[in-house]
């Protein structure tokens, strides 16, 4: 039995896991990796989490897959300036993990990896053309065309979170303004809600004992909180515009949405689908289905494992 170590690195949390060649998880460990801790501490904690799952799986790792936000250099295994991972620029992740676990390591954009995972193990297994969209700390995209990942000239295609929606909108970590992820990522939803609380004293979000998150906004909206409904509705409208743009450009059979914000279920999928049906060209909108990731919040991890399998076996 082959054992594959997968690492999904995020700006809020990360996951390490070991699976066999069929994608059956043997062990996995989710840890918090907030950017406030900095890259040195977060990377060390990710390595310790990986140590733990490798030990639980009995060792003997054949290959390692790493999914991380881009832009990045797949060939050298090195990160460029990643919008949602400040301070990680220049780190050669493949070298770090390969030396730690004495196995070949492969790096890919986290959303591209998740798309490969959905193609191999999930909702895209029977479809040749689809787009995977992760809506979490940021927003990223992975593109499958003709059954193969499309990475673009520099291996960084799919930065859907940086489509411009409002040209003079909120500042983005990428250096631009009004990017999709500044309007409807989990981070954006929490920021927008927190920024409007003082003008909405009646909102139940004022009574939270913990910082506002996209999840708490969704819960308040589901309970009829007027302010939360407005914040959530605006975010889902903007997300729908982003998806409509993708549909118009790529004409995919599926748009698969994963990431933490997608846990909202119908509260996300229904308004996004309505906006796509209204704003994308009719023939293209009629072609597409917008569905949740089969791998759920493990989509990034399963993607990293799928990348390792694909690259190692080739």
PDB file of C-alpha atoms in Angstrom:
ATOM      1  CA  UNK A   1       0.000   0.000   0.000  1.00  0.00           C
ATOM      2  CA  UNK A   2       1.280   3.442  -0.942  1.00  0.00           C
ATOM      3  CA  UNK A   3       1.067   6.155   1.691  1.00  0.00           C
ATOM      4  CA  UNK A   4       0.753   9.731   0.504  1.00  0.00           C
ATOM      5  CA  UNK A   5       1.230  12.738   2.782  1.00  0.00           C
ATOM      6  CA  UNK A   6      -0.941  15.726   1.909  1.00  0.00           C
ATOM      7  CA  UNK A   7      -0.493  19.252   3.240  1.00  0.00           C
ATOM      8  CA  UNK A   8      -3.122  21.972   2.744  1.00  0.00           C
ATOM      9  CA  UNK A   9      -1.730  25.332   3.877  1.00  0.00           C
ATOM     10  CA  UNK A  10      -4.128  28.197   4.546  1.00  0.00           C
ATOM     11  CA  UNK A  11      -4.076  31.687   5.997  1.00  0.00           C
ATOM     12  CA  UNK A  12      -6.380  30.701   8.874  1.00  0.00           C
ATOM     13  CA  UNK A  13      -5.984  26.945   9.281  1.00  0.00           C
ATOM     14  CA  UNK A  14      -4.014  24.120   7.708  1.00  0.00           C
ATOM     15  CA  UNK A  15      -4.473  20.359   7.436  1.00  0.00           C
ATOM     16  CA  UNK A  16      -2.000  17.484   7.230  1.00  0.00           C
ATOM     17  CA  UNK A  17      -3.157  13.995   6.314  1.00  0.00           C
ATOM     18  CA  UNK A  18      -2.059  10.618   5.033  1.00  0.00           C
ATOM     19  CA  UNK A  19      -4.051   8.565   2.528  1.00  0.00           C
ATOM     20  CA  UNK A  20      -3.492   5.475   0.429  1.00  0.00           C
ATOM     21  CA  UNK A  21      -3.335   5.460  -3.372  1.00  0.00           C
ATOM     22  CA  UNK A  22      -7.138   5.168  -3.560  1.00  0.00           C
ATOM     23  CA  UNK A  23      -7.685   8.347  -1.555  1.00  0.00           C
ATOM     24  CA  UNK A  24      -8.755   6.604   1.635  1.00  0.00           C
ATOM     25  CA  UNK A  25      -7.675   8.774   4.556  1.00  0.00           C
ATOM     26  CA  UNK A  26      -5.649   6.972   7.207  1.00  0.00           C
ATOM     27  CA  UNK A  27      -5.080   9.968   9.488  1.00  0.00           C
ATOM     28  CA  UNK A  28      -5.479  13.731   9.358  1.00  0.00           C
ATOM     29  CA  UNK A  29      -4.904  16.661  11.668  1.00  0.00           C
ATOM     30  CA  UNK A  30      -6.317  20.179  11.367  1.00  0.00           C
ATOM     31  CA  UNK A  31      -4.493  23.059  13.072  1.00  0.00           C
ATOM     32  CA  UNK A  32      -4.906  26.826  13.330  1.00  0.00           C
ATOM     33  CA  UNK A  33      -2.340  28.820  11.357  1.00  0.00           C
ATOM     34  CA  UNK A  34      -3.388  32.478  11.650  1.00  0.00           C
ATOM     35  CA  UNK A  35      -1.181  34.937   9.808  1.00  0.00           C
ATOM     36  CA  UNK A  36      -0.589  36.785  13.079  1.00  0.00           C
ATOM     37  CA  UNK A  37       1.683  33.912  14.161  1.00  0.00           C
ATOM     38  CA  UNK A  38       4.011  34.494  11.214  1.00  0.00           C
ATOM     39  CA  UNK A  39       5.487  31.972   8.768  1.00  0.00           C
ATOM     40  CA  UNK A  40       8.178  30.536  11.059  1.00  0.00           C
ATOM     41  CA  UNK A  41       5.790  29.447  13.812  1.00  0.00           C
ATOM     42  CA  UNK A  42       3.055  28.345  11.410  1.00  0.00           C
ATOM     43  CA  UNK A  43       5.412  26.278   9.266  1.00  0.00           C
ATOM     44  CA  UNK A  44       6.872  24.610  12.353  1.00  0.00           C
ATOM     45  CA  UNK A  45       3.369  23.746  13.588  1.00  0.00           C
ATOM     46  CA  UNK A  46       2.436  22.340  10.173  1.00  0.00           C
ATOM     47  CA  UNK A  47       5.556  20.153  10.207  1.00  0.00           C
ATOM     48  CA  UNK A  48       4.664  18.908  13.694  1.00  0.00           C
ATOM     49  CA  UNK A  49       1.116  18.124  12.545  1.00  0.00           C
ATOM     50  CA  UNK A  50       2.584  16.223   9.600  1.00  0.00           C
ATOM     51  CA  UNK A  51       4.906  14.316  11.945  1.00  0.00           C
ATOM     52  CA  UNK A  52       1.868  13.272  13.972  1.00  0.00           C
ATOM     53  CA  UNK A  53      -0.188  11.938  11.055  1.00  0.00           C
ATOM     54  CA  UNK A  54       2.807  10.150   9.539  1.00  0.00           C
ATOM     55  CA  UNK A  55       3.402   8.444  12.882  1.00  0.00           C
ATOM     56  CA  UNK A  56      -0.289   7.516  13.153  1.00  0.00           C
ATOM     57  CA  UNK A  57      -0.120   6.029   9.658  1.00  0.00           C
ATOM     58  CA  UNK A  58       2.916   3.932  10.518  1.00  0.00           C
ATOM     59  CA  UNK A  59       5.479   5.875   8.481  1.00  0.00           C
ATOM     60  CA  UNK A  60       6.694   4.815   5.059  1.00  0.00           C
ATOM     61  CA  UNK A  61       5.612   7.865   3.033  1.00  0.00           C
ATOM     62  CA  UNK A  62       5.990   7.426  -0.740  1.00  0.00           C
ATOM     63  CA  UNK A  63       5.276  11.007  -1.847  1.00  0.00           C
ATOM     64  CA  UNK A  64       4.162  14.379  -0.511  1.00  0.00           C
ATOM     65  CA  UNK A  65       1.694  16.830  -2.022  1.00  0.00           C
ATOM     66  CA  UNK A  66       1.462  20.432  -0.858  1.00  0.00           C
ATOM     67  CA  UNK A  67      -1.384  22.796  -1.705  1.00  0.00           C
ATOM     68  CA  UNK A  68      -0.876  26.479  -1.011  1.00  0.00           C
ATOM     69  CA  UNK A  69      -2.210  29.806  -2.203  1.00  0.00           C
ATOM     70  CA  UNK A  70      -0.412  31.307  -5.173  1.00  0.00           C
ATOM     71  CA  UNK A  71       1.334  32.666  -7.047  1.00  0.00           C
ATOM     72  CA  UNK A  72       4.033  30.023  -6.808  1.00  0.00           C
ATOM     73  CA  UNK A  73       6.660  28.200  -8.855  1.00  0.00           C
ATOM     74  CA  UNK A  74       5.713  24.555  -9.265  1.00  0.00           C
ATOM     75  CA  UNK A  75       9.025  23.641 -10.863  1.00  0.00           C
ATOM     76  CA  UNK A  76      11.161  24.847  -7.962  1.00  0.00           C
ATOM     77  CA  UNK A  77       8.547  24.301  -5.250  1.00  0.00           C
ATOM     78  CA  UNK A  78       8.913  27.919  -4.143  1.00  0.00           C
ATOM     79  CA  UNK A  79       6.333  30.523  -3.149  1.00  0.00           C
ATOM     80  CA  UNK A  80       6.131  33.984  -4.675  1.00  0.00           C
ATOM     81  CA  UNK A  81       4.382  36.826  -2.815  1.00  0.00           C
ATOM     82  CA  UNK A  82       1.185  35.092  -1.687  1.00  0.00           C
ATOM     83  CA  UNK A  83      -1.614  37.559  -0.915  1.00  0.00           C
ATOM     84  CA  UNK A  84      -2.999  35.607   2.043  1.00  0.00           C
ATOM     85  CA  UNK A  85       0.319  34.303   3.415  1.00  0.00           C
ATOM     86  CA  UNK A  86       2.433  37.378   4.182  1.00  0.00           C
ATOM     87  CA  UNK A  87       6.084  36.612   4.837  1.00  0.00           C
ATOM     88  CA  UNK A  88       6.146  33.239   3.046  1.00  0.00           C
ATOM     89  CA  UNK A  89       7.736  34.614  -0.133  1.00  0.00           C
ATOM     90  CA  UNK A  90      10.818  32.652  -1.221  1.00  0.00           C
ATOM     91  CA  UNK A  91      10.168  29.572   0.925  1.00  0.00           C
ATOM     92  CA  UNK A  92      10.976  26.343  -0.916  1.00  0.00           C
ATOM     93  CA  UNK A  93       8.262  24.150   0.551  1.00  0.00           C
ATOM     94  CA  UNK A  94       9.104  21.048  -1.457  1.00  0.00           C
ATOM     95  CA  UNK A  95      12.671  21.031  -0.144  1.00  0.00           C
ATOM     96  CA  UNK A  96      11.544  21.561   3.447  1.00  0.00           C
ATOM     97  CA  UNK A  97       9.037  18.693   3.396  1.00  0.00           C
ATOM     98  CA  UNK A  98      11.143  16.363   1.267  1.00  0.00           C
ATOM     99  CA  UNK A  99      14.079  16.650   3.662  1.00  0.00           C
ATOM    100  CA  UNK A 100      11.808  16.178   6.669  1.00  0.00           C
ATOM    101  CA  UNK A 101      10.104  13.003   5.421  1.00  0.00           C
ATOM    102  CA  UNK A 102      12.663  11.623   2.939  1.00  0.00           C
ATOM    103  CA  UNK A 103      10.203  11.470   0.052  1.00  0.00           C
ATOM    104  CA  UNK A 104       9.658  13.467  -3.149  1.00  0.00           C
ATOM    105  CA  UNK A 105       7.424  16.506  -2.642  1.00  0.00           C
ATOM    106  CA  UNK A 106       5.235  18.346  -5.142  1.00  0.00           C
ATOM    107  CA  UNK A 107       3.716  21.828  -4.846  1.00  0.00           C
ATOM    108  CA  UNK A 108       0.578  23.177  -6.495  1.00  0.00           C
ATOM    109  CA  UNK A 109      -1.846  26.044  -6.089  1.00  0.00           C
ATOM    110  CA  UNK A 110      -4.328  24.991  -3.411  1.00  0.00           C
ATOM    111  CA  UNK A 111      -7.423  25.555  -5.542  1.00  0.00           C
ATOM    112  CA  UNK A 112      -5.879  23.785  -8.543  1.00  0.00           C
ATOM    113  CA  UNK A 113      -4.982  20.933  -6.215  1.00  0.00           C
ATOM    114  CA  UNK A 114      -8.547  20.824  -4.880  1.00  0.00           C
ATOM    115  CA  UNK A 115      -9.835  20.690  -8.462  1.00  0.00           C
ATOM    116  CA  UNK A 116      -7.537  17.734  -9.171  1.00  0.00           C
ATOM    117  CA  UNK A 117      -8.826  16.092  -5.993  1.00  0.00           C
ATOM    118  CA  UNK A 118     -12.443  16.572  -7.046  1.00  0.00           C
ATOM    119  CA  UNK A 119     -11.574  15.148 -10.473  1.00  0.00           C
ATOM    120  CA  UNK A 120      -9.896  12.099  -8.967  1.00  0.00           C
ATOM    121  CA  UNK A 121     -11.953  11.460  -5.843  1.00  0.00           C
ATOM    122  CA  UNK A 122     -15.012  13.715  -5.902  1.00  0.00           C
ATOM    123  CA  UNK A 123     -17.738  15.642  -7.689  1.00  0.00           C
ATOM    124  CA  UNK A 124     -15.777  16.079 -10.924  1.00  0.00           C
ATOM    125  CA  UNK A 125     -14.926  12.418 -11.441  1.00  0.00           C
ATOM    126  CA  UNK A 126     -17.341  11.987 -14.367  1.00  0.00           C
ATOM    127  CA  UNK A 127     -16.846  15.431 -15.935  1.00  0.00           C
ATOM    128  CA  UNK A 128     -14.070  16.640 -18.253  1.00  0.00           C
ATOM    129  CA  UNK A 129     -14.636  20.399 -17.942  1.00  0.00           C
ATOM    130  CA  UNK A 130     -15.228  22.114 -14.629  1.00  0.00           C
ATOM    131  CA  UNK A 131     -14.049  24.910 -12.384  1.00  0.00           C
ATOM    132  CA  UNK A 132     -13.402  24.495  -8.674  1.00  0.00           C
ATOM    133  CA  UNK A 133     -13.835  27.596  -6.526  1.00  0.00           C
ATOM    134  CA  UNK A 134     -12.689  27.781  -2.929  1.00  0.00           C
ATOM    135  CA  UNK A 135     -14.314  30.470  -0.780  1.00  0.00           C
ATOM    136  CA  UNK A 136     -12.477  30.692   2.500  1.00  0.00           C
ATOM    137  CA  UNK A 137      -9.888  33.116   3.914  1.00  0.00           C
ATOM    138  CA  UNK A 138      -9.494  34.210   0.296  1.00  0.00           C
ATOM    139  CA  UNK A 139     -10.961  33.004  -2.987  1.00  0.00           C
ATOM    140  CA  UNK A 140      -9.108  30.794  -5.443  1.00  0.00           C
ATOM    141  CA  UNK A 141      -9.926  28.778  -8.522  1.00  0.00           C
ATOM    142  CA  UNK A 142      -8.816  25.566 -10.164  1.00  0.00           C
ATOM    143  CA  UNK A 143      -9.615  24.770 -13.791  1.00  0.00           C
ATOM    144  CA  UNK A 144     -10.022  21.330 -15.378  1.00  0.00           C
ATOM    145  CA  UNK A 145     -10.242  21.281 -19.188  1.00  0.00           C
ATOM    146  CA  UNK A 146     -10.502  18.038 -21.122  1.00  0.00           C
ATOM    147  CA  UNK A 147      -9.919  16.106 -17.921  1.00  0.00           C
ATOM    148  CA  UNK A 148      -6.567  17.821 -17.240  1.00  0.00           C
ATOM    149  CA  UNK A 149      -5.669  20.738 -14.974  1.00  0.00           C
ATOM    150  CA  UNK A 150      -5.127  24.018 -16.786  1.00  0.00           C
ATOM    151  CA  UNK A 151      -2.347  25.960 -15.054  1.00  0.00           C
ATOM    152  CA  UNK A 152      -1.455  28.611 -17.629  1.00  0.00           C
ATOM    153  CA  UNK A 153       1.979  29.667 -18.855  1.00  0.00           C
ATOM    154  CA  UNK A 154       3.433  30.290 -15.405  1.00  0.00           C
ATOM    155  CA  UNK A 155       1.439  27.608 -13.554  1.00  0.00           C
ATOM    156  CA  UNK A 156      -0.680  30.255 -11.814  1.00  0.00           C
ATOM    157  CA  UNK A 157      -3.968  30.241 -13.751  1.00  0.00           C
ATOM    158  CA  UNK A 158      -7.186  30.350 -11.768  1.00  0.00           C
ATOM    159  CA  UNK A 159      -6.705  33.442  -9.580  1.00  0.00           C
ATOM    160  CA  UNK A 160     -10.449  34.003  -9.716  1.00  0.00           C
ATOM    161  CA  UNK A 161     -10.388  35.812  -6.389  1.00  0.00           C
ATOM    162  CA  UNK A 162      -8.570  38.653  -8.121  1.00  0.00           C
ATOM    163  CA  UNK A 163     -11.118  39.311 -10.833  1.00  0.00           C
ATOM    164  CA  UNK A 164     -12.007  43.010 -10.536  1.00  0.00           C
ATOM    165  CA  UNK A 165     -15.651  43.465  -9.527  1.00  0.00           C
ATOM    166  CA  UNK A 166     -15.646  47.067  -8.238  1.00  0.00           C
ATOM    167  CA  UNK A 167     -12.705  49.030  -9.728  1.00  0.00           C
ATOM    168  CA  UNK A 168     -12.452  51.483  -6.812  1.00  0.00           C
ATOM    169  CA  UNK A 169     -13.553  48.967  -4.199  1.00  0.00           C
ATOM    170  CA  UNK A 170     -11.779  47.764  -1.042  1.00  0.00           C
ATOM    171  CA  UNK A 171      -8.007  47.366  -1.076  1.00  0.00           C
ATOM    172  CA  UNK A 172      -6.827  43.804  -1.664  1.00  0.00           C
ATOM    173  CA  UNK A 173      -3.731  42.083  -0.297  1.00  0.00           C
ATOM    174  CA  UNK A 174      -2.589  41.597  -3.897  1.00  0.00           C
ATOM    175  CA  UNK A 175      -2.137  45.375  -4.261  1.00  0.00           C
ATOM    176  CA  UNK A 176      -5.231  45.997  -6.390  1.00  0.00           C
ATOM    177  CA  UNK A 177      -8.693  47.213  -5.390  1.00  0.00           C
ATOM    178  CA  UNK A 178     -12.171  45.747  -5.670  1.00  0.00           C
ATOM    179  CA  UNK A 179     -11.082  42.150  -6.238  1.00  0.00           C
ATOM    180  CA  UNK A 180     -13.725  39.461  -5.823  1.00  0.00           C
ATOM    181  CA  UNK A 181     -12.188  38.206  -2.589  1.00  0.00           C
ATOM    182  CA  UNK A 182     -12.400  41.677  -1.000  1.00  0.00           C
ATOM    183  CA  UNK A 183     -16.183  41.443  -1.339  1.00  0.00           C
ATOM    184  CA  UNK A 184     -17.212  37.867  -0.545  1.00  0.00           C
ATOM    185  CA  UNK A 185     -14.411  35.786   0.959  1.00  0.00           C
ATOM    186  CA  UNK A 186     -14.828  34.686   4.560  1.00  0.00           C
ATOM    187  CA  UNK A 187     -12.405  37.408   5.600  1.00  0.00           C
ATOM    188  CA  UNK A 188     -14.327  40.041   3.621  1.00  0.00           C
ATOM    189  CA  UNK A 189     -17.726  39.047   5.001  1.00  0.00           C
ATOM    190  CA  UNK A 190     -16.403  39.291   8.560  1.00  0.00           C
ATOM    191  CA  UNK A 191     -14.689  42.632   7.837  1.00  0.00           C
ATOM    192  CA  UNK A 192     -17.765  44.184   6.236  1.00  0.00           C
ATOM    193  CA  UNK A 193     -20.020  43.025   9.071  1.00  0.00           C
ATOM    194  CA  UNK A 194     -17.664  44.271  11.781  1.00  0.00           C
ATOM    195  CA  UNK A 195     -17.353  47.622  10.025  1.00  0.00           C
ATOM    196  CA  UNK A 196     -21.108  48.160  10.007  1.00  0.00           C
ATOM    197  CA  UNK A 197     -21.944  47.186  13.582  1.00  0.00           C
ATOM    198  CA  UNK A 198     -21.815  50.699  15.013  1.00  0.00           C
ATOM    199  CA  UNK A 199     -24.534  51.788  12.588  1.00  0.00           C
ATOM    200  CA  UNK A 200     -26.654  48.717  13.363  1.00  0.00           C
ATOM    201  CA  UNK A 201     -26.910  48.494  17.167  1.00  0.00           C
ATOM    202  CA  UNK A 202     -29.987  46.278  16.897  1.00  0.00           C
ATOM    203  CA  UNK A 203     -28.051  43.480  15.184  1.00  0.00           C
ATOM    204  CA  UNK A 204     -27.513  40.303  17.190  1.00  0.00           C
ATOM    205  CA  UNK A 205     -23.930  40.351  15.920  1.00  0.00           C
ATOM    206  CA  UNK A 206     -23.259  43.017  18.566  1.00  0.00           C
ATOM    207  CA  UNK A 207     -23.876  40.391  21.251  1.00  0.00           C
ATOM    208  CA  UNK A 208     -21.183  37.916  20.212  1.00  0.00           C
ATOM    209  CA  UNK A 209     -18.487  36.990  22.736  1.00  0.00           C
ATOM    210  CA  UNK A 210     -16.048  36.143  19.940  1.00  0.00           C
ATOM    211  CA  UNK A 211     -14.885  38.019  16.822  1.00  0.00           C
ATOM    212  CA  UNK A 212     -17.313  38.080  13.907  1.00  0.00           C
ATOM    213  CA  UNK A 213     -16.796  35.410  11.249  1.00  0.00           C
ATOM    214  CA  UNK A 214     -18.547  34.598   7.994  1.00  0.00           C
ATOM    215  CA  UNK A 215     -20.164  31.691   9.831  1.00  0.00           C
ATOM    216  CA  UNK A 216     -21.622  33.959  12.513  1.00  0.00           C
ATOM    217  CA  UNK A 217     -22.942  36.328   9.830  1.00  0.00           C
ATOM    218  CA  UNK A 218     -24.590  33.395   8.036  1.00  0.00           C
ATOM    219  CA  UNK A 219     -26.174  32.174  11.283  1.00  0.00           C
ATOM    220  CA  UNK A 220     -27.509  35.623  12.121  1.00  0.00           C
ATOM    221  CA  UNK A 221     -28.860  36.010   8.587  1.00  0.00           C
ATOM    222  CA  UNK A 222     -30.612  32.645   8.837  1.00  0.00           C
ATOM    223  CA  UNK A 223     -32.350  33.931  11.987  1.00  0.00           C
ATOM    224  CA  UNK A 224     -33.650  37.013  10.214  1.00  0.00           C
ATOM    225  CA  UNK A 225     -31.168  39.597  11.475  1.00  0.00           C
ATOM    226  CA  UNK A 226     -31.709  42.425   8.983  1.00  0.00           C
ATOM    227  CA  UNK A 227     -28.136  43.730   9.006  1.00  0.00           C
ATOM    228  CA  UNK A 228     -26.657  40.238   8.636  1.00  0.00           C
ATOM    229  CA  UNK A 229     -29.097  39.489   5.800  1.00  0.00           C
ATOM    230  CA  UNK A 230     -27.866  42.594   3.950  1.00  0.00           C
ATOM    231  CA  UNK A 231     -24.176  41.756   4.443  1.00  0.00           C
ATOM    232  CA  UNK A 232     -24.684  38.147   3.390  1.00  0.00           C
ATOM    233  CA  UNK A 233     -26.901  38.986   0.409  1.00  0.00           C
ATOM    234  CA  UNK A 234     -24.419  41.531  -0.934  1.00  0.00           C
ATOM    235  CA  UNK A 235     -21.562  39.049  -0.586  1.00  0.00           C
ATOM    236  CA  UNK A 236     -23.467  36.292  -2.375  1.00  0.00           C
ATOM    237  CA  UNK A 237     -24.445  38.682  -5.169  1.00  0.00           C
ATOM    238  CA  UNK A 238     -20.808  39.584  -5.734  1.00  0.00           C
ATOM    239  CA  UNK A 239     -19.806  35.921  -5.600  1.00  0.00           C
ATOM    240  CA  UNK A 240     -22.471  35.199  -8.205  1.00  0.00           C
ATOM    241  CA  UNK A 241     -21.041  37.930 -10.444  1.00  0.00           C
ATOM    242  CA  UNK A 242     -17.609  36.345 -10.173  1.00  0.00           C
ATOM    243  CA  UNK A 243     -18.969  32.911 -11.040  1.00  0.00           C
ATOM    244  CA  UNK A 244     -20.947  34.378 -13.955  1.00  0.00           C
ATOM    245  CA  UNK A 245     -17.713  35.839 -15.346  1.00  0.00           C
ATOM    246  CA  UNK A 246     -16.038  32.444 -15.074  1.00  0.00           C
ATOM    247  CA  UNK A 247     -18.991  30.755 -16.793  1.00  0.00           C
ATOM    248  CA  UNK A 248     -18.899  33.270 -19.649  1.00  0.00           C
ATOM    249  CA  UNK A 249     -15.159  32.763 -20.205  1.00  0.00           C
ATOM    250  CA  UNK A 250     -14.820  28.993 -19.762  1.00  0.00           C
ATOM    251  CA  UNK A 251     -18.279  27.458 -20.394  1.00  0.00           C
ATOM    252  CA  UNK A 252     -17.727  24.722 -17.777  1.00  0.00           C
ATOM    253  CA  UNK A 253     -20.127  21.841 -17.174  1.00  0.00           C
ATOM    254  CA  UNK A 254     -19.772  22.277 -13.417  1.00  0.00           C
ATOM    255  CA  UNK A 255     -18.725  24.961 -10.997  1.00  0.00           C
ATOM    256  CA  UNK A 256     -17.795  23.155  -7.790  1.00  0.00           C
ATOM    257  CA  UNK A 257     -17.622  25.383  -4.711  1.00  0.00           C
ATOM    258  CA  UNK A 258     -15.773  24.429  -1.543  1.00  0.00           C
ATOM    259  CA  UNK A 259     -14.041  26.142   1.352  1.00  0.00           C
ATOM    260  CA  UNK A 260     -15.318  27.225   4.734  1.00  0.00           C
ATOM    261  CA  UNK A 261     -17.927  29.690   3.462  1.00  0.00           C
ATOM    262  CA  UNK A 262     -19.524  26.957   1.323  1.00  0.00           C
ATOM    263  CA  UNK A 263     -20.602  25.251   4.559  1.00  0.00           C
ATOM    264  CA  UNK A 264     -23.513  27.701   4.487  1.00  0.00           C
ATOM    265  CA  UNK A 265     -25.115  25.343   1.962  1.00  0.00           C
ATOM    266  CA  UNK A 266     -28.265  26.605   0.268  1.00  0.00           C
ATOM    267  CA  UNK A 267     -27.672  30.078   1.690  1.00  0.00           C
ATOM    268  CA  UNK A 268     -24.721  30.246  -0.699  1.00  0.00           C
ATOM    269  CA  UNK A 269     -25.720  28.035  -3.606  1.00  0.00           C
ATOM    270  CA  UNK A 270     -29.230  29.401  -4.178  1.00  0.00           C
ATOM    271  CA  UNK A 271     -28.360  33.117  -4.499  1.00  0.00           C
ATOM    272  CA  UNK A 272     -25.172  32.410  -6.451  1.00  0.00           C
ATOM    273  CA  UNK A 273     -27.082  30.216  -8.897  1.00  0.00           C
ATOM    274  CA  UNK A 274     -29.774  32.893  -9.304  1.00  0.00           C
ATOM    275  CA  UNK A 275     -27.187  35.536 -10.106  1.00  0.00           C
ATOM    276  CA  UNK A 276     -25.395  33.292 -12.598  1.00  0.00           C
ATOM    277  CA  UNK A 277     -28.684  32.512 -14.327  1.00  0.00           C
ATOM    278  CA  UNK A 278     -29.382  36.242 -14.566  1.00  0.00           C
ATOM    279  CA  UNK A 279     -25.913  37.599 -15.423  1.00  0.00           C
ATOM    280  CA  UNK A 280     -24.179  34.901 -17.502  1.00  0.00           C
ATOM    281  CA  UNK A 281     -25.084  34.422 -21.165  1.00  0.00           C
ATOM    282  CA  UNK A 282     -28.185  32.231 -21.296  1.00  0.00           C
ATOM    283  CA  UNK A 283     -26.748  29.369 -23.342  1.00  0.00           C
ATOM    284  CA  UNK A 284     -23.726  29.137 -21.035  1.00  0.00           C
ATOM    285  CA  UNK A 285     -25.787  29.543 -17.860  1.00  0.00           C
ATOM    286  CA  UNK A 286     -28.072  26.739 -19.048  1.00  0.00           C
ATOM    287  CA  UNK A 287     -25.048  24.454 -19.516  1.00  0.00           C
ATOM    288  CA  UNK A 288     -23.632  24.806 -16.018  1.00  0.00           C
ATOM    289  CA  UNK A 289     -24.495  23.245 -12.666  1.00  0.00           C
ATOM    290  CA  UNK A 290     -23.219  24.860  -9.478  1.00  0.00           C
ATOM    291  CA  UNK A 291     -22.645  22.250  -6.785  1.00  0.00           C
ATOM    292  CA  UNK A 292     -20.781  21.726  -3.494  1.00  0.00           C
ATOM    293  CA  UNK A 293     -17.431  19.986  -3.326  1.00  0.00           C
ATOM    294  CA  UNK A 294     -17.806  16.272  -2.602  1.00  0.00           C
ATOM    295  CA  UNK A 295     -14.653  16.392  -0.490  1.00  0.00           C
ATOM    296  CA  UNK A 296     -16.138  19.168   1.663  1.00  0.00           C
ATOM    297  CA  UNK A 297     -13.708  20.997   3.899  1.00  0.00           C
ATOM    298  CA  UNK A 298     -11.103  18.321   3.128  1.00  0.00           C
ATOM    299  CA  UNK A 299     -11.060  19.322  -0.558  1.00  0.00           C
ATOM    300  CA  UNK A 300      -7.689  21.036  -0.204  1.00  0.00           C
ATOM    301  CA  UNK A 301      -6.145  18.070   1.595  1.00  0.00           C
ATOM    302  CA  UNK A 302      -7.525  15.530  -0.866  1.00  0.00           C
ATOM    303  CA  UNK A 303      -6.280  17.783  -3.646  1.00  0.00           C
ATOM    304  CA  UNK A 304      -2.755  17.834  -2.259  1.00  0.00           C
ATOM    305  CA  UNK A 305      -2.856  14.036  -2.056  1.00  0.00           C
ATOM    306  CA  UNK A 306      -4.139  13.829  -5.643  1.00  0.00           C
ATOM    307  CA  UNK A 307      -1.332  16.123  -6.846  1.00  0.00           C
ATOM    308  CA  UNK A 308       1.271  13.915  -5.186  1.00  0.00           C
ATOM    309  CA  UNK A 309      -0.229  10.784  -6.715  1.00  0.00           C
ATOM    310  CA  UNK A 310      -0.447  12.336 -10.167  1.00  0.00           C
ATOM    311  CA  UNK A 311       3.069  13.783 -10.192  1.00  0.00           C
ATOM    312  CA  UNK A 312       4.738  10.826  -8.474  1.00  0.00           C
ATOM    313  CA  UNK A 313       3.157   8.189 -10.697  1.00  0.00           C
ATOM    314  CA  UNK A 314       3.932  10.164 -13.860  1.00  0.00           C
TER     315      UNK A 314
END
